[in-house]
PDB file of C-alpha atoms in Angstrom:
ATOM      1  CA  MET A 274      37.516  51.805 -42.839  1.00 82.00           C
ATOM      2  CA  SER A 275      35.667  49.431 -45.235  1.00 91.00           C
ATOM      3  CA  ARG A 276      35.791  49.549 -48.926  1.00 95.00           C
ATOM      4  CA  ILE A 277      33.181  48.411 -51.462  1.00 97.00           C
ATOM      5  CA  VAL A 278      34.238  47.379 -54.865  1.00 97.00           C
ATOM      6  CA  GLY A 279      31.728  46.901 -57.652  1.00 96.00           C
ATOM      7  CA  VAL A 280      32.603  44.446 -60.404  1.00 96.00           C
ATOM      8  CA  ALA A 281      30.942  44.797 -63.706  1.00 92.00           C
ATOM      9  CA  GLY A 282      31.531  43.876 -67.456  1.00 89.00           C
ATOM     10  CA  LEU A 283      30.100  42.108 -70.339  1.00 84.00           C
ATOM     11  CA  TYR A 284      29.345  38.348 -70.799  1.00 82.00           C
ATOM     12  CA  CYS A 285      32.333  36.131 -70.203  1.00 84.00           C
ATOM     13  CA  ALA A 286      34.676  39.078 -69.448  1.00 88.00           C
ATOM     14  CA  GLY A 287      35.609  37.643 -66.129  1.00 90.00           C
ATOM     15  CA  LYS A 288      33.583  39.397 -63.411  1.00 93.00           C
ATOM     16  CA  SER A 289      33.425  36.164 -61.288  1.00 92.00           C
ATOM     17  CA  LEU A 290      37.114  35.673 -61.567  1.00 93.00           C
ATOM     18  CA  ALA A 291      37.670  39.356 -60.297  1.00 96.00           C
ATOM     19  CA  ALA A 292      35.184  38.745 -57.471  1.00 97.00           C
ATOM     20  CA  GLU A 293      37.140  35.440 -56.613  1.00 96.00           C
ATOM     21  CA  ILE A 294      40.363  37.351 -56.580  1.00 96.00           C
ATOM     22  CA  LEU A 295      38.832  40.045 -54.250  1.00 97.00           C
ATOM     23  CA  ARG A 296      37.532  37.203 -52.062  1.00 97.00           C
ATOM     24  CA  SER A 297      40.942  35.485 -51.699  1.00 96.00           C
ATOM     25  CA  ARG A 298      41.969  38.919 -50.349  1.00 95.00           C
ATOM     26  CA  GLY A 299      39.423  39.031 -47.646  1.00 96.00           C
ATOM     27  CA  TYR A 300      36.529  40.873 -49.424  1.00 97.00           C
ATOM     28  CA  GLU A 301      32.991  39.484 -48.737  1.00 98.00           C
ATOM     29  CA  GLU A 302      31.029  38.934 -51.989  1.00 98.00           C
ATOM     30  CA  ILE A 303      27.560  40.264 -52.584  1.00 98.00           C
ATOM     31  CA  ASP A 304      26.404  38.171 -55.403  1.00 97.00           C
ATOM     32  CA  VAL A 305      23.569  40.024 -57.139  1.00 96.00           C
ATOM     33  CA  ASP A 306      22.806  37.002 -59.428  1.00 92.00           C
ATOM     34  CA  SER A 307      22.255  34.845 -56.536  1.00 94.00           C
ATOM     35  CA  LEU A 308      20.135  37.550 -54.936  1.00 97.00           C
ATOM     36  CA  GLY A 309      18.091  37.470 -58.034  1.00 93.00           C
ATOM     37  CA  HIS A 310      17.227  33.895 -57.827  1.00 91.00           C
ATOM     38  CA  TYR A 311      16.300  34.267 -54.187  1.00 95.00           C
ATOM     39  CA  ALA A 312      14.223  37.340 -55.007  1.00 95.00           C
ATOM     40  CA  ARG A 313      12.351  35.344 -57.627  1.00 93.00           C
ATOM     41  CA  GLU A 314      11.685  32.694 -54.961  1.00 93.00           C
ATOM     42  CA  LEU A 315      10.639  35.385 -52.512  1.00 95.00           C
ATOM     43  CA  MET A 316       8.277  36.930 -54.935  1.00 95.00           C
ATOM     44  CA  ALA A 317       6.900  33.713 -56.431  1.00 95.00           C
ATOM     45  CA  ARG A 318       3.324  34.538 -56.210  1.00 96.00           C
ATOM     46  CA  GLU A 319       3.846  37.886 -58.051  1.00 96.00           C
ATOM     47  CA  VAL A 320       5.971  36.257 -60.631  1.00 95.00           C
ATOM     48  CA  GLU A 321       3.344  33.511 -61.166  1.00 95.00           C
ATOM     49  CA  GLU A 322       0.592  35.951 -61.479  1.00 95.00           C
ATOM     50  CA  ALA A 323       2.438  38.051 -63.930  1.00 94.00           C
ATOM     51  CA  PHE A 324       4.002  35.156 -66.204  1.00 94.00           C
ATOM     52  CA  GLY A 325       1.986  32.102 -65.394  1.00 93.00           C
ATOM     53  CA  THR A 326       5.193  30.305 -64.235  1.00 92.00           C
ATOM     54  CA  THR A 327       8.024  30.376 -61.677  1.00 91.00           C
ATOM     55  CA  ASP A 328      10.254  27.840 -63.580  1.00 89.00           C
ATOM     56  CA  ARG A 329      13.476  29.482 -64.136  1.00 84.00           C
ATOM     57  CA  ARG A 330      13.914  28.133 -67.690  1.00 80.00           C
ATOM     58  CA  GLU A 331      10.466  28.821 -68.891  1.00 87.00           C
ATOM     59  CA  LEU A 332      10.808  32.331 -67.342  1.00 86.00           C
ATOM     60  CA  GLY A 333      13.915  32.984 -68.999  1.00 77.00           C
ATOM     61  CA  ARG A 334      12.463  32.103 -72.418  1.00 78.00           C
ATOM     62  CA  ILE A 335       9.627  34.491 -71.694  1.00 84.00           C
ATOM     63  CA  VAL A 336      11.646  37.675 -70.682  1.00 80.00           C
ATOM     64  CA  PHE A 337      14.852  37.076 -72.754  1.00 74.00           C
ATOM     65  CA  SER A 338      12.765  37.228 -75.866  1.00 74.00           C
ATOM     66  CA  ASP A 339      10.569  40.252 -75.062  1.00 80.00           C
ATOM     67  CA  ALA A 340      12.133  43.488 -73.619  1.00 79.00           C
ATOM     68  CA  GLU A 341       8.702  44.444 -72.144  1.00 89.00           C
ATOM     69  CA  GLN A 342       8.398  41.122 -70.134  1.00 89.00           C
ATOM     70  CA  LEU A 343      11.989  41.543 -68.933  1.00 86.00           C
ATOM     71  CA  ARG A 344      11.014  44.983 -67.696  1.00 89.00           C
ATOM     72  CA  ARG A 345       7.931  43.554 -65.949  1.00 93.00           C
ATOM     73  CA  LEU A 346      10.061  40.860 -64.110  1.00 93.00           C
ATOM     74  CA  GLU A 347      12.584  43.410 -62.992  1.00 93.00           C
ATOM     75  CA  ALA A 348       9.904  45.770 -61.636  1.00 95.00           C
ATOM     76  CA  ILE A 349       8.935  42.847 -59.451  1.00 96.00           C
ATOM     77  CA  VAL A 350      12.283  41.693 -58.257  1.00 96.00           C
ATOM     78  CA  HIS A 351      14.950  44.601 -58.474  1.00 96.00           C
ATOM     79  CA  PRO A 352      13.449  46.916 -55.701  1.00 97.00           C
ATOM     80  CA  TRP A 353      13.949  44.029 -53.118  1.00 97.00           C
ATOM     81  CA  MET A 354      17.355  43.216 -54.619  1.00 97.00           C
ATOM     82  CA  ILE A 355      18.542  46.813 -54.410  1.00 98.00           C
ATOM     83  CA  ASP A 356      17.454  47.235 -50.853  1.00 98.00           C
ATOM     84  CA  GLU A 357      18.926  43.880 -50.053  1.00 98.00           C
ATOM     85  CA  VAL A 358      22.490  44.983 -51.377  1.00 98.00           C
ATOM     86  CA  GLY A 359      22.130  48.399 -49.566  1.00 98.00           C
ATOM     87  CA  ARG A 360      21.473  46.222 -46.499  1.00 98.00           C
ATOM     88  CA  GLN A 361      24.375  44.220 -46.843  1.00 98.00           C
ATOM     89  CA  VAL A 362      26.635  46.965 -47.745  1.00 98.00           C
ATOM     90  CA  ASP A 363      25.482  48.801 -44.633  1.00 98.00           C
ATOM     91  CA  SER A 364      26.191  45.823 -42.547  1.00 98.00           C
ATOM     92  CA  LEU A 365      29.680  45.461 -44.059  1.00 98.00           C
ATOM     93  CA  ARG A 366      30.660  49.218 -43.355  1.00 97.00           C
ATOM     94  CA  ARG A 367      29.477  48.810 -39.656  1.00 97.00           C
ATOM     95  CA  GLU A 368      31.505  45.928 -39.280  1.00 97.00           C
ATOM     96  CA  GLY A 369      34.537  47.670 -41.049  1.00 97.00           C
ATOM     97  CA  LYS A 370      34.766  44.840 -43.583  1.00 97.00           C
ATOM     98  CA  ASP A 371      35.629  45.202 -47.255  1.00 97.00           C
ATOM     99  CA  GLY A 372      32.949  43.860 -49.741  1.00 98.00           C
ATOM    100  CA  VAL A 373      32.626  43.233 -53.585  1.00 98.00           C
ATOM    101  CA  ILE A 374      29.319  43.644 -55.483  1.00 98.00           C
ATOM    102  CA  ASN A 375      29.468  41.340 -58.320  1.00 97.00           C
ATOM    103  CA  ALA A 376      26.635  42.366 -60.568  1.00 94.00           C
ATOM    104  CA  ALA A 377      26.161  42.371 -64.357  1.00 88.00           C
ATOM    105  CA  LEU A 378      23.526  44.942 -63.872  1.00 90.00           C
ATOM    106  CA  LEU A 379      25.616  47.123 -61.531  1.00 93.00           C
ATOM    107  CA  PHE A 380      24.961  50.396 -63.471  1.00 90.00           C
ATOM    108  CA  PRO A 381      21.389  49.835 -64.759  1.00 89.00           C
ATOM    109  CA  MET A 382      20.289  48.987 -61.195  1.00 92.00           C
ATOM    110  CA  GLY A 383      21.999  51.917 -59.755  1.00 91.00           C
ATOM    111  CA  LEU A 384      24.293  49.532 -57.499  1.00 95.00           C
ATOM    112  CA  HIS A 385      27.431  51.584 -58.420  1.00 93.00           C
ATOM    113  CA  SER A 386      26.073  54.119 -55.965  1.00 93.00           C
ATOM    114  CA  PHE A 387      27.166  51.922 -53.191  1.00 96.00           C
ATOM    115  CA  CYS A 388      30.595  51.401 -54.340  1.00 95.00           C
ATOM    116  CA  ASP A 389      33.739  53.494 -53.601  1.00 94.00           C
ATOM    117  CA  LYS A 390      35.390  51.838 -56.727  1.00 94.00           C
ATOM    118  CA  VAL A 391      34.117  50.002 -59.777  1.00 94.00           C
ATOM    119  CA  LEU A 392      36.252  47.631 -61.861  1.00 95.00           C
ATOM    120  CA  TRP A 393      34.765  47.348 -65.341  1.00 92.00           C
ATOM    121  CA  ILE A 394      36.196  44.066 -66.670  1.00 94.00           C
ATOM    122  CA  THR A 395      36.897  43.762 -70.213  1.00 90.00           C
ATOM    123  CA  ALA A 396      38.040  41.020 -72.484  1.00 89.00           C
ATOM    124  CA  SER A 397      38.442  40.772 -76.278  1.00 87.00           C
ATOM    125  CA  LEU A 398      35.599  39.596 -78.425  1.00 82.00           C
ATOM    126  CA  PRO A 399      37.356  36.389 -79.666  1.00 83.00           C
ATOM    127  CA  VAL A 400      38.431  35.575 -75.875  1.00 86.00           C
ATOM    128  CA  ARG A 401      34.801  36.103 -74.603  1.00 83.00           C
ATOM    129  CA  PHE A 402      33.432  33.984 -77.487  1.00 82.00           C
ATOM    130  CA  LEU A 403      35.838  31.075 -76.674  1.00 83.00           C
ATOM    131  CA  ARG A 404      34.797  31.400 -73.051  1.00 81.00           C
ATOM    132  CA  ALA A 405      31.104  31.279 -73.823  1.00 80.00           C
ATOM    133  CA  ARG A 406      31.669  28.194 -76.011  1.00 81.00           C
ATOM    134  CA  ARG A 407      33.573  26.280 -73.282  1.00 82.00           C
ATOM    135  CA  ARG A 408      31.524  27.380 -70.380  1.00 81.00           C
ATOM    136  CA  ASP A 409      27.914  27.606 -71.721  1.00 74.00           C
ATOM    137  CA  SER A 410      28.323  25.616 -75.057  1.00 77.00           C
ATOM    138  CA  LEU A 411      26.769  28.648 -77.032  1.00 70.00           C
ATOM    139  CA  THR A 412      26.555  28.843 -80.710  1.00 75.00           C
ATOM    140  CA  PRO A 413      27.808  32.069 -82.573  1.00 76.00           C
ATOM    141  CA  CYS A 414      24.103  33.182 -82.780  1.00 73.00           C
ATOM    142  CA  GLY A 415      23.512  32.641 -79.045  1.00 69.00           C
ATOM    143  CA  PHE A 416      26.685  34.436 -78.208  1.00 69.00           C
ATOM    144  CA  PHE A 417      25.808  37.371 -80.405  1.00 68.00           C
ATOM    145  CA  GLY A 418      22.350  37.408 -79.011  1.00 65.00           C
ATOM    146  CA  ARG A 419      23.574  37.691 -75.399  1.00 66.00           C
ATOM    147  CA  LEU A 420      25.902  40.636 -76.547  1.00 64.00           C
ATOM    148  CA  ARG A 421      22.917  42.560 -78.128  1.00 63.00           C
ATOM    149  CA  SER A 422      20.968  42.179 -74.909  1.00 60.00           C
ATOM    150  CA  GLN A 423      23.887  43.734 -72.826  1.00 61.00           C
ATOM    151  CA  ARG A 424      24.104  47.058 -74.540  1.00 59.00           C
ATOM    152  CA  LYS A 425      22.633  48.773 -71.534  1.00 64.00           C
ATOM    153  CA  LEU A 426      25.258  47.560 -69.249  1.00 63.00           C
ATOM    154  CA  TYR A 427      28.071  49.951 -70.069  1.00 61.00           C
ATOM    155  CA  PRO A 428      29.106  52.523 -67.586  1.00 66.00           C
ATOM    156  CA  GLN A 429      28.063  55.711 -69.280  1.00 59.00           C
ATOM    157  CA  LYS A 430      27.369  58.838 -67.799  1.00 53.00           C
ATOM    158  CA  VAL A 431      26.505  57.584 -64.326  1.00 54.00           C
ATOM    159  CA  GLY A 432      26.000  60.968 -62.796  1.00 53.00           C
ATOM    160  CA  GLU A 433      27.888  60.121 -59.409  1.00 60.00           C
ATOM    161  CA  ASN A 434      31.343  60.389 -58.302  1.00 71.00           C
ATOM    162  CA  VAL A 435      32.503  56.751 -58.705  1.00 79.00           C
ATOM    163  CA  ASP A 436      35.913  55.828 -59.596  1.00 85.00           C
ATOM    164  CA  ILE A 437      35.683  53.378 -62.399  1.00 88.00           C
ATOM    165  CA  SER A 438      38.677  51.468 -63.679  1.00 90.00           C
ATOM    166  CA  ARG A 439      38.754  49.251 -66.834  1.00 90.00           C
ATOM    167  CA  VAL A 440      40.733  45.951 -66.150  1.00 93.00           C
ATOM    168  CA  ALA A 441      41.639  43.806 -69.205  1.00 92.00           C
ATOM    169  CA  ASN A 442      41.174  39.922 -68.689  1.00 92.00           C
ATOM    170  CA  ASN A 443      42.556  38.284 -71.963  1.00 88.00           C
ATOM    171  CA  GLY A 444      43.653  35.235 -70.433  1.00 75.00           C
ATOM    172  CA  ASN A 445      46.638  35.520 -68.123  1.00 85.00           C
ATOM    173  CA  ARG A 446      45.246  34.983 -64.598  1.00 88.00           C
ATOM    174  CA  ARG A 447      48.354  36.360 -62.721  1.00 92.00           C
ATOM    175  CA  ARG A 448      48.511  39.506 -64.941  1.00 93.00           C
ATOM    176  CA  PHE A 449      44.806  40.030 -64.260  1.00 94.00           C
ATOM    177  CA  GLU A 450      45.131  39.665 -60.547  1.00 94.00           C
ATOM    178  CA  ARG A 451      47.982  41.974 -60.435  1.00 94.00           C
ATOM    179  CA  ARG A 452      46.095  44.713 -62.364  1.00 93.00           C
ATOM    180  CA  ILE A 453      43.264  44.359 -59.977  1.00 95.00           C
ATOM    181  CA  LEU A 454      45.398  44.542 -56.877  1.00 92.00           C
ATOM    182  CA  ASP A 455      47.420  47.605 -58.319  1.00 92.00           C
ATOM    183  CA  LEU A 456      44.241  49.554 -58.739  1.00 90.00           C
ATOM    184  CA  LEU A 457      43.017  48.842 -55.244  1.00 86.00           C
TER     185      LEU A 457
END
């Protein structure tokens, strides 16, 4: 019997590392961020009509500075992305394979409904800030701007029976991996 695990959390908490740990244990990854890039390419005409560009940087500048524009973009690409995640999950279940859905927007997109378990990855604010500086060269203002934009990501009342476990990732990879494996 296959198992689908969702991985979610805030910026620089360690979602990708959690997915990597699961991949090393034989889980097949559904990378929702990559699906988003592909969806934007598939719907290039609609994106161009709505925003006047398909350039990723320019589009990011437009949508991340205006919540209404972000909702417009999501309305274009999210339906296909959700359908594609569902298709991939169905395929994994038919084949009896375990999968991990790596998605910052797991809860807002409703992707948690495909999961048997969700790992909500956490890390302290200072640790996440240092990771953001190292990985993305973000200034403090840039870091806190990203945090403000992620308020809707938390697993609030999801209304469905999904097992959600918090997993702290404050820097010790072996301990983090052990926590994940103990939960599974």
